[in-house]
């Protein structure tokens, strides 16, 4: 008999009743250090007092009005995103996949509006992840996500991530855009070389293509800057964000330059829920907390500390961990055993982590962790590595 909740996930048998800061608690009183953070979503931890206040105050005013009317919260959040990024304009949606759908549609529409409707193809990277809608699974190009859902949406070409020559060779007169994650997340925490990202920008300019960065996972402070591309010193034309933007409230955004968005006139795209007042109240507060002096410096400091401690734990127990990699607080390590088994053992010892491609175990803690949380995580990692060595 099929479960009442459709069984599309391989879930751990854990259910949480309460969250507080960096900790989650089960109904039967077990406490977990949460270095999964809802897959890089709970950027400010659980039940951050300022987010609770912003959400509950808005809940007492108005929840939803639709995009038939102006939504003042959208105007405020968009202005803050525009002020802090390359972007001139923002479309609000509810998830990462929708942020990428908007990015893909915008790239096609840009060339259509410029009189080049034949330019619709997007060059993507092998190992990418952009979401689970029909277009975004085609953009991701992963066999396991496409199987059984044929025909795949047309218009995506894949080249190895990090290989500029292969990418340039894939450009044709039908190419509209280049789409990559600055650090591949689901693919297994694979940082794009800053020089590669800079050359993607130059290549896009050379061929009149739009450069799209998927910062759904890397964005909102995760890598130690508000957006990961800042560290390479380049800007995209279009960027998808979600995950950390709402700190746990579902919200996404598609940011773009005026030029890239020039085809997105009234009627070209929409969403009933996108950017509703509740989502905007929380997103504005998330942005305000992240804009406070020292916030991103703290992420960089904690990222460096956590990485050093994971490396130290790994080197104390040779033969357990093959590699540690990542950027800021988007870290991963590659156990010698299957990552699913490592994730389960860590959870049994009280530390929540997330698996990823290439047998990686991801460490994606809330960005508000302090040294005590890093020490506690390092202790659990050491103990678990001892158990399995
Ligand atoms: C999670 C993720 C998505 C999809 O986000 P959803 O909210 O699950 O639709 C897209 N791109 C990247 C890089 C992601 O990490």
Coordinates of C-alpha atoms and ligand atoms in Angstrom, one line a residue, residues 95-97 129-131 181 186 214 216-217 243, ligand 1:
X95 CA 11.5 28.1 -4.7
X96 CA 14.9 27.5 -6.3
X97 CA 13.4 25.6 -9.3
X129 CA 21.5 20.8 -10.1
X130 CA 18.9 23.4 -10.9
X131 CA 15.6 21.9 -9.5
X181 CA 26.5 27.2 -10.0
X186 CA 24.1 18.7 -5.0
X214 CA 22.5 29.6 -9.9
X216 CA 20.2 29.1 -4.8
X217 CA 22.6 27.2 -2.5
X243 CA 17.1 28.5 0.1
Ligands
LIG1 C1 18.2 23.4 -4.0 C2 18.6 23.9 -5.3 C3 17.7 24.2 -6.4 C4 16.3 23.9 -6.3 O1 15.6 24.6 -5.3 P1 14.1 24.1 -4.9 O2 13.7 25.1 -3.9 O3 14.3 22.7 -4.3 O4 13.3 24.1 -6.1 C5 18.3 24.8 -7.5 N1 19.6 25.1 -7.7 C6 20.4 24.8 -6.7 C7 21.9 25.1 -6.9 C8 20.0 24.2 -5.5 O5 20.9 23.9 -4.5

